[in-house]
Amino acid sequence: MARGRVECTIIRQASSETYGHRNKWDYVLKQSYPLNGRIHGADIIFRARKALKTVDNDTSKSRSGSKKYSDSLPLVYRDLEIDDRNKILRGFCEAINYGGRVLQFIISERLYPITSLTDLEEFKTAFRDIFHVIHYLAISKDVIIHGDINISNLMCRRLEDGSIQGVLNDWDVASASHTESGSDHTNMRTGTMPFKSRDLHKDPPPVHMERFEYESLFYVLYWICLSYSDGKLLPAKERHSSFKRWPRWNSNDHDDVREAKIGLLNDETIFEDVDKFPAMYRPLVQTWLVRLQVQFIKGYYARYMSKAPGQRSEEEFDDYTLGGYVSYKSIRKILEN
């Protein structure tokens, strides 16, 4: 599957495996170019982990098992940032100087895509782990929003006891309220075209909020169910026929991509024939995809009706959760199946 366009970062990765040294300390070296003035990836991961450790402490008695929310973040071993003040070193490290951006290197653990999992229950576990992390960071004191939920950054690691833990990776465009409130980046378009909320295709886009992350999860799940099975991307002839719409979703035309997403939410027939979907994810079509689709349909319709004459004023409508239809509680209930 062609990767969507990430508008605020350029990524290049290498691994210790490249040099034949793969082991339990296997690592990934990532080079990126976040905008100058933004909070950077390693810093946001540190703050996110701190916020999630507070959640771990608060929920330790009620949470079953030994897994912790703070472990659903990537382990960062080293990071280095080089701005234009060090022109000689920066010139040595890169062929092109991306003006207005900081050259950043992060060495982190090697993770594996959740699409590489061949067991559906393990996939569901990893997906739920990431969902919970999104919520707890969004309601934390720092209001941390990832801002770029897509297929390539939903990852996992295998724990020592053999179980799976979902990990949300790639924090280059994440935001935190106390660091960016009122800045030039508050209403910046971030994210990957096929997976961002339909509201984020507006110009100017609204400030990121928690439900945008949930809508991105819905689109990610949709495209995974169309084109993956048994741990791999399927050949074109084995994917669902709706995969032919991918080029439209992955274009640079915000209006057209938004219309494509509205079309998906209004399509009552696409999920009817479960057998058309790749085998591994068929059980999720009715239990997750259809029910998530219904929540977004009801939520966006409720917002539309709130603007109709004689209805409650638009100011009274809870746009943060689309009238309660797209809340942590409502989505969690679906993902528990």
GROMACS .gro file of C-alpha atoms in nm:
model
  337
    1MET     CA    1   0.000   0.000   0.000
    2ALA     CA    2   0.137   0.341  -0.088
    3ARG     CA    3   0.196   0.549   0.220
    4GLY     CA    4  -0.006   0.863   0.269
    5ARG     CA    5   0.162   1.200   0.261
    6VAL     CA    6   0.280   1.326   0.598
    7GLU     CA    7   0.280   1.701   0.559
    8CYS     CA    8   0.504   1.804   0.847
    9THR     CA    9   0.789   1.558   0.856
   10ILE     CA   10   1.030   1.369   0.635
   11ILE     CA   11   1.142   1.035   0.772
   12ARG     CA   12   1.434   0.806   0.696
   13GLN     CA   13   1.500   0.493   0.899
   14ALA     CA   14   1.785   0.248   0.943
   15SER     CA   15   1.832  -0.042   1.181
   16SER     CA   16   2.105  -0.238   1.350
   17GLU     CA   17   1.971  -0.531   1.151
   18THR     CA   18   2.115  -0.364   0.843
   19TYR     CA   19   2.460  -0.451   0.970
   20GLY     CA   20   2.379  -0.807   1.072
   21HIS     CA   21   2.358  -0.739   1.446
   22ARG     CA   22   1.992  -0.801   1.517
   23ASN     CA   23   1.934  -0.895   1.881
   24LYS     CA   24   1.711  -0.805   2.175
   25TRP     CA   25   1.865  -0.456   2.174
   26ASP     CA   26   1.778  -0.403   1.810
   27TYR     CA   27   1.720  -0.036   1.740
   28VAL     CA   28   1.592   0.205   1.477
   29LEU     CA   29   1.762   0.530   1.380
   30LYS     CA   30   1.513   0.786   1.255
   31GLN     CA   31   1.601   1.114   1.088
   32SER     CA   32   1.325   1.375   1.071
   33TYR     CA   33   1.271   1.746   1.010
   34PRO     CA   34   1.013   1.889   1.252
   35LEU     CA   35   0.927   2.256   1.219
   36ASN     CA   36   1.136   2.491   1.427
   37GLY     CA   37   0.940   2.604   1.733
   38ARG     CA   38   0.740   2.284   1.770
   39ILE     CA   39   0.784   2.050   2.061
   40HIS     CA   40   0.997   1.767   1.922
   41GLY     CA   41   0.927   1.394   1.909
   42ALA     CA   42   1.159   1.278   2.188
   43ASP     CA   43   1.036   1.554   2.420
   44ILE     CA   44   0.669   1.475   2.361
   45ILE     CA   45   0.732   1.104   2.424
   46PHE     CA   46   0.899   1.191   2.755
   47ARG     CA   47   0.603   1.408   2.859
   48ALA     CA   48   0.352   1.152   2.738
   49ARG     CA   49   0.521   0.877   2.937
   50LYS     CA   50   0.514   1.094   3.248
   51ALA     CA   51   0.140   1.155   3.201
   52LEU     CA   52   0.069   0.785   3.146
   53LYS     CA   53   0.271   0.681   3.451
   54THR     CA   54   0.032   0.893   3.655
   55VAL     CA   55  -0.256   0.701   3.498
   56ASP     CA   56  -0.079   0.371   3.572
   57ASN     CA   57  -0.048   0.467   3.938
   58ASP     CA   58  -0.410   0.581   3.961
   59THR     CA   59  -0.548   0.266   3.796
   60SER     CA   60  -0.307   0.006   3.935
   61LYS     CA   61  -0.566  -0.149   4.168
   62SER     CA   62  -0.845  -0.171   3.911
   63ARG     CA   63  -0.631  -0.274   3.613
   64SER     CA   64  -0.590  -0.647   3.550
   65GLY     CA   65  -0.252  -0.788   3.447
   66SER     CA   66   0.091  -0.629   3.457
   67LYS     CA   67   0.070  -0.420   3.139
   68LYS     CA   68   0.103  -0.046   3.179
   69TYR     CA   69  -0.029   0.234   2.962
   70SER     CA   70   0.309   0.406   2.978
   71ASP     CA   71   0.462   0.104   2.803
   72SER     CA   72   0.251   0.171   2.494
   73LEU     CA   73   0.503   0.437   2.392
   74PRO     CA   74   0.830   0.369   2.207
   75LEU     CA   75   1.150   0.343   2.409
   76VAL     CA   76   1.386   0.625   2.311
   77TYR     CA   77   1.754   0.559   2.380
   78ARG     CA   78   1.914   0.874   2.237
   79ASP     CA   79   1.807   1.188   2.055
   80LEU     CA   80   1.993   1.476   1.892
   81GLU     CA   81   1.866   1.803   1.745
   82ILE     CA   82   2.065   2.024   1.507
   83ASP     CA   83   1.936   2.364   1.400
   84ASP     CA   84   2.090   2.625   1.168
   85ARG     CA   85   2.322   2.752   1.439
   86ASN     CA   86   2.550   2.457   1.368
   87LYS     CA   87   2.576   2.492   0.991
   88ILE     CA   88   2.892   2.283   0.951
   89LEU     CA   89   2.758   1.976   1.131
   90ARG     CA   90   2.418   2.012   0.968
   91GLY     CA   91   2.574   2.042   0.624
   92PHE     CA   92   2.770   1.724   0.691
   93CYS     CA   93   2.457   1.532   0.797
   94GLU     CA   94   2.220   1.627   0.516
   95ALA     CA   95   2.230   1.687   0.144
   96ILE     CA   96   1.949   1.946   0.152
   97ASN     CA   97   1.892   2.210   0.419
   98TYR     CA   98   1.520   2.225   0.494
   99GLY     CA   99   1.490   2.586   0.602
  100GLY     CA  100   1.272   2.653   0.904
  101ARG     CA  101   1.308   2.296   1.025
  102VAL     CA  102   1.526   2.125   1.281
  103LEU     CA  103   1.731   1.820   1.188
  104GLN     CA  104   1.654   1.555   1.448
  105PHE     CA  105   1.789   1.206   1.509
  106ILE     CA  106   1.615   0.960   1.740
  107ILE     CA  107   1.745   0.615   1.832
  108SER     CA  108   1.460   0.401   1.958
  109GLU     CA  109   1.360   0.039   1.996
  110ARG     CA  110   1.263  -0.162   1.693
  111LEU     CA  111   0.888  -0.215   1.681
  112TYR     CA  112   0.667  -0.415   1.448
  113PRO     CA  113   0.350  -0.310   1.263
  114ILE     CA  114   0.027  -0.442   1.409
  115THR     CA  115  -0.053  -0.551   1.053
  116SER     CA  116   0.228  -0.807   1.087
  117LEU     CA  117   0.030  -0.994   1.352
  118THR     CA  118  -0.129  -1.318   1.234
  119ASP     CA  119  -0.356  -1.374   1.534
  120LEU     CA  120  -0.674  -1.165   1.537
  121GLU     CA  121  -0.699  -1.154   1.916
  122GLU     CA  122  -0.345  -1.019   1.938
  123PHE     CA  123  -0.432  -0.755   1.679
  124LYS     CA  124  -0.738  -0.653   1.880
  125THR     CA  125  -0.530  -0.631   2.197
  126ALA     CA  126  -0.270  -0.406   2.033
  127PHE     CA  127  -0.540  -0.188   1.876
  128ARG     CA  128  -0.716  -0.145   2.212
  129ASP     CA  129  -0.387  -0.059   2.387
  130ILE     CA  130  -0.330   0.227   2.143
  131PHE     CA  131  -0.689   0.345   2.173
  132HIS     CA  132  -0.661   0.374   2.552
  133VAL     CA  133  -0.332   0.565   2.527
  134ILE     CA  134  -0.488   0.816   2.287
  135HIS     CA  135  -0.764   0.884   2.539
  136TYR     CA  136  -0.555   0.915   2.852
  137LEU     CA  137  -0.310   1.151   2.685
  138ALA     CA  138  -0.594   1.365   2.547
  139ILE     CA  139  -0.743   1.413   2.895
  140SER     CA  140  -0.407   1.459   3.067
  141LYS     CA  141  -0.302   1.792   3.213
  142ASP     CA  142  -0.091   1.859   2.903
  143VAL     CA  143  -0.370   1.756   2.661
  144ILE     CA  144  -0.134   1.560   2.437
  145ILE     CA  145  -0.266   1.483   2.089
  146HIS     CA  146  -0.071   1.256   1.853
  147GLY     CA  147  -0.205   1.425   1.540
  148ASP     CA  148  -0.107   1.163   1.281
  149ILE     CA  149  -0.278   0.830   1.342
  150ASN     CA  150  -0.210   0.612   1.038
  151ILE     CA  151  -0.134   0.250   0.950
  152SER     CA  152   0.243   0.292   0.965
  153ASN     CA  153   0.261   0.417   1.325
  154LEU     CA  154   0.033   0.161   1.490
  155MET     CA  155   0.300  -0.074   1.616
  156CYS     CA  156   0.350  -0.350   1.871
  157ARG     CA  157   0.614  -0.532   2.072
  158ARG     CA  158   0.628  -0.889   2.199
  159LEU     CA  159   0.663  -0.900   2.578
  160GLU     CA  160   0.875  -1.150   2.769
  161ASP     CA  161   0.569  -1.354   2.866
  162GLY     CA  162   0.480  -1.391   2.498
  163SER     CA  163   0.188  -1.147   2.500
  164ILE     CA  164   0.149  -0.847   2.270
  165GLN     CA  165   0.145  -0.479   2.359
  166GLY     CA  166   0.029  -0.209   2.120
  167VAL     CA  167   0.262   0.090   2.080
  168LEU     CA  168   0.179   0.427   1.927
  169ASN     CA  169   0.485   0.541   1.735
  170ASP     CA  170   0.608   0.851   1.544
  171TRP     CA  171   0.536   1.161   1.754
  172ASP     CA  172   0.685   1.422   1.521
  173VAL     CA  173   0.367   1.627   1.476
  174ALA     CA  174   0.216   1.571   1.821
  175SER     CA  175   0.100   1.871   2.022
  176ALA     CA  176   0.061   1.957   2.388
  177SER     CA  177  -0.166   2.238   2.500
  178HIS     CA  178   0.075   2.407   2.740
  179THR     CA  179   0.353   2.426   2.481
  180GLU     CA  180   0.163   2.527   2.168
  181SER     CA  181  -0.152   2.706   2.278
  182GLY     CA  182  -0.185   3.021   2.074
  183SER     CA  183   0.118   2.939   1.858
  184ASP     CA  184   0.135   2.937   1.480
  185HIS     CA  185   0.109   2.557   1.490
  186THR     CA  186  -0.225   2.534   1.674
  187ASN     CA  187  -0.436   2.520   1.357
  188MET     CA  188  -0.173   2.360   1.135
  189ARG     CA  189  -0.281   2.078   0.906
  190THR     CA  190  -0.107   1.764   1.023
  191GLY     CA  191  -0.171   1.400   0.957
  192THR     CA  192  -0.180   1.160   0.666
  193MET     CA  193  -0.445   1.232   0.403
  194PRO     CA  194  -0.634   0.900   0.395
  195PHE     CA  195  -0.661   0.877   0.773
  196LYS     CA  196  -0.726   1.225   0.910
  197SER     CA  197  -1.071   1.329   1.028
  198ARG     CA  198  -1.294   1.472   0.759
  199ASP     CA  199  -1.314   1.794   0.964
  200LEU     CA  200  -0.939   1.842   0.923
  201HIS     CA  201  -0.980   1.889   0.547
  202LYS     CA  202  -1.146   2.225   0.611
  203ASP     CA  203  -0.949   2.544   0.555
  204PRO     CA  204  -0.847   2.654   0.807
  205PRO     CA  205  -0.863   2.325   0.997
  206PRO     CA  206  -0.992   2.318   1.355
  207VAL     CA  207  -0.765   2.253   1.651
  208HIS     CA  208  -0.696   1.882   1.696
  209MET     CA  209  -0.920   1.703   1.943
  210GLU     CA  210  -0.961   1.352   2.078
  211ARG     CA  211  -1.242   1.243   1.847
  212PHE     CA  212  -1.027   1.319   1.541
  213GLU     CA  213  -0.792   1.047   1.662
  214TYR     CA  214  -1.083   0.802   1.689
  215GLU     CA  215  -1.198   0.883   1.337
  216SER     CA  216  -0.844   0.818   1.216
  217LEU     CA  217  -0.851   0.479   1.392
  218PHE     CA  218  -1.173   0.400   1.206
  219TYR     CA  219  -1.016   0.477   0.868
  220VAL     CA  220  -0.701   0.283   0.959
  221LEU     CA  221  -0.911  -0.019   1.054
  222TYR     CA  222  -1.113   0.015   0.734
  223TRP     CA  223  -0.807   0.006   0.507
  224ILE     CA  224  -0.646  -0.276   0.704
  225CYS     CA  225  -0.962  -0.485   0.670
  226LEU     CA  226  -0.968  -0.418   0.295
  227SER     CA  227  -0.612  -0.511   0.215
  228TYR     CA  228  -0.430  -0.712   0.485
  229SER     CA  229  -0.456  -1.068   0.610
  230ASP     CA  230  -0.232  -1.311   0.798
  231GLY     CA  231   0.035  -1.056   0.870
  232LYS     CA  232   0.091  -0.916   0.521
  233LEU     CA  233  -0.039  -0.679   0.257
  234LEU     CA  234  -0.229  -0.889   0.006
  235PRO     CA  235  -0.176  -0.887  -0.371
  236ALA     CA  236  -0.418  -0.654  -0.548
  237LYS     CA  237  -0.644  -0.934  -0.674
  238GLU     CA  238  -0.698  -1.064  -0.319
  239ARG     CA  239  -0.796  -0.730  -0.165
  240HIS     CA  240  -1.151  -0.606  -0.127
  241SER     CA  241  -1.276  -0.440  -0.447
  242SER     CA  242  -1.315  -0.108  -0.261
  243PHE     CA  243  -0.937  -0.083  -0.241
  244LYS     CA  244  -0.953   0.066  -0.591
  245ARG     CA  245  -1.060   0.391  -0.420
  246TRP     CA  246  -0.723   0.425  -0.244
  247PRO     CA  247  -0.571   0.669  -0.501
  248ARG     CA  248  -0.859   0.911  -0.443
  249TRP     CA  249  -0.817   0.893  -0.064
  250ASN     CA  250  -0.442   0.938  -0.096
  251SER     CA  251  -0.454   1.246  -0.319
  252ASN     CA  252  -0.366   1.605  -0.229
  253ASP     CA  253  -0.719   1.731  -0.296
  254HIS     CA  254  -0.863   1.803   0.049
  255ASP     CA  255  -1.215   1.862  -0.080
  256ASP     CA  256  -1.220   1.537  -0.277
  257VAL     CA  257  -1.073   1.330   0.007
  258ARG     CA  258  -1.329   1.477   0.245
  259GLU     CA  259  -1.610   1.383   0.005
  260ALA     CA  260  -1.470   1.029  -0.018
  261LYS     CA  261  -1.485   0.996   0.360
  262ILE     CA  262  -1.838   1.133   0.373
  263GLY     CA  263  -1.925   0.875   0.107
  264LEU     CA  264  -1.785   0.592   0.320
  265LEU     CA  265  -1.981   0.702   0.625
  266ASN     CA  266  -2.300   0.720   0.419
  267ASP     CA  267  -2.248   0.387   0.240
  268GLU     CA  268  -2.488   0.137   0.397
  269THR     CA  269  -2.394  -0.148   0.163
  270ILE     CA  270  -2.014  -0.172   0.177
  271PHE     CA  271  -2.005  -0.389   0.489
  272GLU     CA  272  -2.298  -0.615   0.399
  273ASP     CA  273  -2.107  -0.895   0.226
  274VAL     CA  274  -1.847  -0.992   0.484
  275ASP     CA  275  -1.705  -1.268   0.261
  276LYS     CA  276  -1.565  -1.006   0.024
  277PHE     CA  277  -1.317  -0.899   0.292
  278PRO     CA  278  -0.980  -1.073   0.345
  279ALA     CA  279  -1.024  -1.371   0.577
  280MET     CA  280  -0.836  -1.267   0.890
  281TYR     CA  281  -1.030  -0.948   0.958
  282ARG     CA  282  -1.379  -1.063   0.859
  283PRO     CA  283  -1.487  -1.103   1.224
  284LEU     CA  284  -1.423  -0.730   1.276
  285VAL     CA  285  -1.645  -0.609   0.993
  286GLN     CA  286  -1.977  -0.641   1.177
  287THR     CA  287  -1.849  -0.616   1.534
  288TRP     CA  288  -1.620  -0.315   1.491
  289LEU     CA  289  -1.639  -0.148   1.150
  290VAL     CA  290  -2.016  -0.132   1.112
  291ARG     CA  291  -2.072  -0.019   1.469
  292LEU     CA  292  -1.802   0.249   1.443
  293GLN     CA  293  -1.952   0.367   1.115
  294VAL     CA  294  -2.292   0.402   1.283
  295GLN     CA  295  -2.147   0.613   1.565
  296PHE     CA  296  -1.992   0.858   1.320
  297ILE     CA  297  -2.306   0.870   1.105
  298LYS     CA  298  -2.520   0.951   1.409
  299GLY     CA  299  -2.268   1.201   1.542
  300TYR     CA  300  -2.227   1.401   1.222
  301TYR     CA  301  -2.603   1.392   1.161
  302ALA     CA  302  -2.667   1.520   1.513
  303ARG     CA  303  -2.430   1.810   1.448
  304TYR     CA  304  -2.605   1.886   1.119
  305MET     CA  305  -2.944   1.886   1.291
  306SER     CA  306  -2.815   2.116   1.566
  307LYS     CA  307  -2.784   2.387   1.302
  308ALA     CA  308  -3.140   2.345   1.175
  309PRO     CA  309  -3.400   2.615   1.253
  310GLY     CA  310  -3.585   2.550   1.575
  311GLN     CA  311  -3.319   2.316   1.712
  312ARG     CA  312  -3.085   2.385   2.000
  313SER     CA  313  -2.815   2.634   1.912
  314GLU     CA  314  -2.490   2.519   1.757
  315GLU     CA  315  -2.307   2.659   2.060
  316GLU     CA  316  -2.488   2.409   2.283
  317PHE     CA  317  -2.388   2.109   2.072
  318ASP     CA  318  -2.099   1.901   2.209
  319ASP     CA  319  -1.874   1.903   1.905
  320TYR     CA  320  -1.591   1.748   2.106
  321THR     CA  321  -1.776   1.413   2.106
  322LEU     CA  322  -2.029   1.480   1.826
  323GLY     CA  323  -2.313   1.490   2.074
  324GLY     CA  324  -2.176   1.199   2.276
  325TYR     CA  325  -2.173   0.955   1.984
  326VAL     CA  326  -1.793   0.962   1.943
  327SER     CA  327  -1.668   0.956   2.300
  328TYR     CA  328  -1.414   0.737   2.476
  329LYS     CA  329  -1.697   0.551   2.647
  330SER     CA  330  -1.893   0.483   2.327
  331ILE     CA  331  -1.588   0.370   2.127
  332ARG     CA  332  -1.454   0.159   2.414
  333LYS     CA  333  -1.784  -0.029   2.433
  334ILE     CA  334  -1.746  -0.126   2.066
  335LEU     CA  335  -1.381  -0.228   2.092
  336GLU     CA  336  -1.454  -0.451   2.391
  337ASN     CA  337  -1.630  -0.695   2.156
   0.00000   0.00000   0.00000
